[in-house]
Every structure is written in structure tokens, then in C-alpha cells.
Coordinates of C-alpha atoms and ligand atoms in Angstrom, one line a residue:
M1 CA 80.2 66.4 15.8
V2 CA 81.2 70.0 16.3
S3 CA 84.7 70.2 17.6
K4 CA 85.5 72.3 20.7
F5 CA 87.5 74.6 18.5
S6 CA 84.7 75.4 16.0
F7 CA 82.3 75.8 18.9
F8 CA 84.6 78.4 20.3
I9 CA 84.7 80.2 17.0
I10 CA 80.9 80.2 16.9
L11 CA 80.8 81.7 20.3
L12 CA 83.3 84.4 19.3
V13 CA 81.1 85.3 16.2
L14 CA 78.0 85.4 18.3
H15 CA 79.7 87.7 20.8
Y16 CA 80.9 89.9 18.0
L17 CA 77.4 90.2 16.5
A18 CA 75.9 91.0 19.9
V19 CA 78.5 93.8 20.5
V20 CA 77.8 95.2 17.0
C21 CA 74.0 95.1 17.6
I22 CA 74.3 96.7 21.0
S23 CA 76.5 99.5 19.8
Q24 CA 73.9 100.4 17.2
D25 CA 71.4 100.8 20.0
F26 CA 71.5 103.5 22.6
D27 CA 72.9 103.9 26.1
F28 CA 70.1 105.6 28.2
F29 CA 67.0 107.7 27.9
Y30 CA 66.4 111.3 28.8
F31 CA 62.9 111.8 30.3
V32 CA 62.1 115.4 29.7
Q33 CA 59.3 117.4 31.3
Q34 CA 58.4 121.0 30.6
W35 CA 56.8 123.7 32.7
P36 CA 54.0 125.3 30.7
G37 CA 54.3 128.7 32.4
S38 CA 57.8 129.1 31.0
Y39 CA 57.0 127.7 27.6
C40 CA 54.3 130.3 27.3
D41 CA 56.3 133.1 28.9
S42 CA 59.3 132.7 26.6
D43 CA 60.8 135.4 24.4
K44 CA 61.1 132.7 21.6
N45 CA 57.9 130.7 21.1
S46 CA 54.4 131.8 21.4
C47 CA 52.1 129.1 22.9
C48 CA 48.6 127.9 22.0
Y49 CA 46.5 125.8 24.2
P50 CA 45.5 122.4 22.9
T51 CA 42.0 122.0 21.4
T52 CA 41.1 120.0 24.5
G53 CA 41.5 123.2 26.6
K54 CA 44.1 124.9 28.9
P55 CA 46.3 122.3 30.5
A56 CA 46.6 121.9 34.2
A57 CA 49.2 124.1 36.0
D58 CA 51.6 121.1 36.2
F59 CA 54.7 119.8 34.4
G60 CA 53.8 118.2 31.1
I61 CA 55.8 115.4 29.4
H62 CA 58.0 116.6 26.5
G63 CA 59.5 113.2 25.6
L64 CA 61.5 110.1 26.3
W65 CA 64.6 110.3 24.2
P66 CA 67.2 107.5 23.6
N67 CA 70.7 109.0 23.9
Y68 CA 74.3 107.9 23.7
N69 CA 76.9 108.4 26.4
N70 CA 78.9 110.5 23.9
S71 CA 76.0 113.1 24.0
S72 CA 74.8 112.4 20.4
Y73 CA 71.5 110.6 19.9
P74 CA 69.9 108.4 17.2
Q75 CA 66.8 109.7 15.5
N76 CA 64.1 108.7 13.0
C77 CA 65.2 105.0 13.3
D78 CA 62.3 103.2 11.7
P79 CA 60.1 104.9 9.0
T80 CA 58.3 101.6 8.6
N81 CA 56.7 101.9 12.0
P82 CA 55.0 105.4 12.1
F83 CA 52.9 106.7 14.9
D84 CA 49.5 105.0 15.0
E85 CA 47.0 106.5 17.3
S86 CA 44.9 103.3 17.3
E87 CA 47.7 101.5 19.2
I88 CA 47.3 103.8 22.1
S89 CA 43.6 104.7 22.0
D90 CA 43.3 103.7 25.7
L91 CA 46.0 106.2 26.7
I92 CA 44.8 109.3 24.7
S93 CA 42.7 111.0 27.5
N94 CA 45.6 110.4 29.9
M95 CA 48.0 111.9 27.4
S96 CA 45.8 114.9 26.8
M97 CA 46.2 115.7 30.5
N98 CA 49.8 114.7 31.1
W99 CA 51.5 115.2 27.7
P100 CA 49.7 118.3 26.3
T101 CA 50.9 120.2 23.3
L102 CA 51.5 124.0 23.6
A103 CA 52.7 124.5 20.0
C104 CA 50.9 126.8 17.6
P105 CA 48.6 126.4 15.8
S106 CA 46.3 124.8 18.5
S107 CA 45.9 121.0 18.0
S108 CA 44.8 117.9 19.8
G109 CA 48.3 116.7 20.5
E110 CA 48.5 114.1 17.8
T111 CA 51.2 116.1 15.9
F112 CA 53.3 116.4 19.0
W113 CA 53.0 112.7 20.0
S114 CA 53.6 111.5 16.5
H115 CA 56.8 113.7 16.3
E116 CA 58.0 112.2 19.5
W117 CA 57.4 108.6 18.5
D118 CA 58.8 109.0 14.9
K119 CA 61.9 110.9 15.9
H120 CA 62.8 109.3 19.3
G121 CA 60.5 106.4 20.0
T122 CA 61.4 104.4 16.9
C123 CA 65.0 104.3 18.2
S124 CA 63.9 102.4 21.3
E125 CA 62.0 99.6 19.4
S126 CA 64.4 97.0 21.0
V127 CA 62.7 97.9 24.3
F128 CA 59.2 99.4 23.6
D129 CA 56.3 99.1 21.2
Q130 CA 54.3 102.3 20.8
H131 CA 51.9 101.4 23.7
G132 CA 54.8 100.6 26.0
Y133 CA 56.7 103.8 25.0
F134 CA 53.8 106.2 25.8
E135 CA 52.7 104.2 28.9
T136 CA 56.2 104.3 30.4
A137 CA 56.5 108.0 30.0
L138 CA 53.1 108.5 31.7
G139 CA 54.2 106.3 34.5
L140 CA 57.4 108.2 34.9
K141 CA 55.6 111.5 35.2
Q142 CA 53.4 110.0 37.9
Q143 CA 56.5 108.5 39.7
T144 CA 58.6 111.7 39.6
N145 CA 55.8 114.1 40.5
L146 CA 58.0 117.2 40.0
L147 CA 55.4 119.8 41.1
Q148 CA 54.9 118.0 44.4
A149 CA 58.7 117.7 44.8
L150 CA 59.1 121.4 44.5
E151 CA 56.1 122.4 46.6
T152 CA 57.3 120.1 49.4
A153 CA 60.5 122.2 49.4
G154 CA 58.4 125.4 49.5
I155 CA 59.1 126.2 45.8
K156 CA 55.8 127.3 44.2
P157 CA 55.0 128.9 40.9
G158 CA 54.6 132.7 41.1
E159 CA 56.5 135.9 41.6
G160 CA 60.1 136.0 42.7
T161 CA 63.2 133.9 42.1
H162 CA 64.6 130.6 43.6
S163 CA 68.1 129.3 43.8
L164 CA 68.9 126.8 41.1
E165 CA 70.6 124.6 43.7
N166 CA 67.5 124.5 45.9
I167 CA 65.4 123.4 42.9
K168 CA 67.9 120.6 42.0
D169 CA 68.1 119.5 45.6
A170 CA 64.3 119.3 45.9
I171 CA 64.0 117.1 42.8
K172 CA 66.9 115.0 43.9
K173 CA 65.4 114.4 47.3
A174 CA 62.1 113.4 45.8
T175 CA 63.3 111.2 42.9
G176 CA 66.6 110.0 44.2
H177 CA 68.4 111.4 41.1
T178 CA 70.2 114.5 40.1
P179 CA 68.2 116.4 37.4
W180 CA 69.5 118.7 34.7
I181 CA 67.5 121.9 34.6
E182 CA 67.1 123.8 31.3
C183 CA 66.1 127.4 31.4
N184 CA 64.7 129.8 28.9
Q185 CA 64.2 133.5 29.1
D186 CA 61.2 135.7 29.4
S187 CA 60.8 138.9 27.4
S188 CA 62.7 140.9 30.1
G189 CA 65.6 138.5 29.9
N190 CA 64.9 136.7 33.2
S191 CA 66.1 133.1 33.4
Q192 CA 63.3 130.7 34.2
L193 CA 62.7 127.0 34.9
Y194 CA 61.8 125.5 31.5
Q195 CA 62.6 121.8 31.3
V196 CA 63.7 119.1 33.7
Y197 CA 65.8 116.1 32.5
L198 CA 66.0 112.9 34.4
C199 CA 67.6 109.7 33.0
L200 CA 66.2 106.2 32.6
D201 CA 68.3 103.0 31.9
N202 CA 68.3 101.6 28.5
A203 CA 66.1 98.7 29.5
G204 CA 63.4 101.4 30.2
S205 CA 63.0 100.1 33.7
S206 CA 64.6 102.4 36.3
L207 CA 65.8 105.9 36.8
I208 CA 69.6 106.3 36.9
E209 CA 72.1 109.1 37.4
C210 CA 72.5 110.7 33.9
P211 CA 75.7 109.5 32.2
V212 CA 76.0 112.9 30.6
F213 CA 74.0 116.1 30.9
P214 CA 72.8 118.1 27.8
K215 CA 74.7 121.1 26.7
G216 CA 73.1 124.5 26.4
G217 CA 70.0 125.9 28.1
K218 CA 72.1 127.0 31.0
C219 CA 70.3 128.6 34.0
R220 CA 71.5 131.5 36.1
S221 CA 72.0 130.8 39.7
E222 CA 68.7 132.5 40.6
I223 CA 65.7 131.6 38.4
E224 CA 62.0 132.3 38.1
F225 CA 59.2 129.7 38.3
P226 CA 56.4 131.6 36.7
S227 CA 52.8 130.8 37.3
F228 CA 50.7 129.3 34.5
Ligands
NAG301 C1 78.4 108.2 19.6 O1 78.2 106.8 19.8 C2 77.4 106.2 18.9 C3 77.1 104.8 19.3 O2 78.3 104.1 19.7 C4 78.0 106.3 17.5 O3 77.2 105.6 16.5 C5 78.1 107.8 17.1 O4 78.8 107.9 15.9 C6 78.9 108.5 18.2 N1 78.9 109.9 17.9 C7 79.9 110.7 18.1 C8 79.7 112.2 17.8 O5 81.0 110.3 18.6
NAG302 C1 48.1 108.0 33.5 O1 48.8 106.8 33.2 C2 49.8 106.5 34.2 C3 50.6 105.4 33.7 O2 49.9 104.3 33.3 C4 49.1 106.2 35.5 O3 50.0 106.0 36.5 C5 48.2 107.4 35.9 O4 47.5 107.0 37.0 C6 47.3 107.8 34.7 N1 46.7 109.0 35.1 C7 45.4 109.2 34.9 C8 44.9 110.6 35.3 O5 44.7 108.4 34.4
NAG303 C1 77.3 104.6 29.5 O1 77.5 105.2 30.7 C2 77.0 104.5 31.8 C3 77.1 105.3 33.1 O2 78.3 106.0 33.1 C4 77.7 103.2 31.9 O3 77.2 102.4 33.0 C5 77.6 102.4 30.6 O4 78.3 101.2 30.7 C6 78.0 103.3 29.5 N1 77.7 102.5 28.2 C7 78.6 102.4 27.3 C8 78.2 101.6 26.1 O5 79.8 102.8 27.4

């Protein structure tokens, strides 16, 4: 019979192992969406439409990225589980619409999705398989509906500038959570709305306030939202 004392020791060891395993995991996800108008209007990258055609004038998914509270993030966690398109064949047409690649040279999206899974997705294997990972991101795009959130607040793509605060407020009002807005610059040096970060808990189930915001990509207080 196991004595109470050794039972206690076993519990301690199990607890220690659990803590060690959890600390190797991650704390939350960034869910990042990008505005194609600003991707293509940037002074840095050129853009190429995917082989499936010009994407809709809507935010597209960039990725779902495991992150630590201390701002660093794990990457390329499991080379034994590379991107496998056959596991998500039912999602491909949805992904072509909602997760389009704008990188050059023009491609179908496979390179983009495979980069996202291999670099970031494999670090969330404790929560998601490949199908769950991509399906969750698609669901979050639908749920957050950024374009509608902005349009409801009278913020539409086109000429002119908008206050960064109004953009954040509109997204907070619609999603219930404070976004981080990343800007890039057009060739005239204007600051423009490039990417929107929201945070998801590490169970992959609900949006949360971000424990920490990314560094860099700072916006001016008045920014453009160029048409696409
Ligand atoms: C951040 O936290 C993770 C997980 O606890 C740890 O592995 C990593 O070394 C930390 N990074 C920094 C820069 O402190
Ligand atoms: C894409 O997938 C998401 C998540 O499953 C779903 O909510 C959405 O309706 C799908 N959209 C299209 C156009 O099929
Ligand atoms: C990370 O930050 C969140 C929110 O501040 C907190 O709830 C969570 O416990 C933190 N996780 C760790 C491992 O410190």
C-alpha cells in the first residue's frame, strides 16, 4: 500500500512536471489581419495578386501566432508535422477568399499557409491540429468582421485620414477588445492602417485583452485607410 507520504511526493512530482510542460507552451495567440490596400501601397513590399485572382476589398488573415507574455514567441516547434494541404482540402476555397497571399511572385496561397503553419501553427499543437488551426482563424475573421466594424463607425477605405483613436474605438466596440494597430508607410511617407492584432486565449477559444502589445509598427495619430 502506498503511504500517504509517498502519495504526496507523487503529487508534487506530477505538479512539477505539469508546470514544466506548461511553461514550454505559450501564453496567448495574436490573431493578425491585414489590409490589402496598405500591403500593396507600401514603400517596402510590392504585391502580387494570387493566381486565384484579385482578393476582395476586405481584411485578409495574416496568421494566428502563439506568443509569450514576455513578448517573445516560440517558432518552428515541430518539423515532424509539416503543412499538409490534404488535411485542409475542405477549407482551401474559403482560405483563398479569406486568407489570400499578396506576396510576389504570384502563387495560390500554399506557400503562405505552409509558412504560417510551420513557423507558428506547430507551436500550438497542444491545442490544434492543422484543420483546427486554419478553421479557427477563419472563424475569428468571420467573428471579428473588421471591415464592418469600421464602416459602422463611418470609417471607409478611400481618400483622407482618420484618427487612430476612432479606429481603435470602432474595433473595440464591435469585438469587445482593444486592438493593436500596426501601420506602414506609402511612398509619400503617409502612415496607413496595415495590420490589426487581437488576442485569443491559449485554449484557442475566446478573444481576450492582449497581455502585451507588439513593439514597432507605430502609427501616427492620423492615418490613412487606402482603397484596394
Ligand atoms: C519568455 O518566456 C518563455 C516561456 O516562459 C521563455 O522560454 C523565454 O526564454 C522567455 N524569453 C525572454 C526573452 O525572456
Ligand atoms: C469560412 O469558414 C468560416 C469558419 O468555418 C465560416 O464561418 C465562414 O462562413 C466560411 N466562409 C465561407 C465564405 O465559406
Ligand atoms: C499571461 O498574462 C495573462 C494576462 O495578463 C495572465 O492571465 C496569465 O496568467 C499570464 N500567464 C503567465 C504564464 O504568466
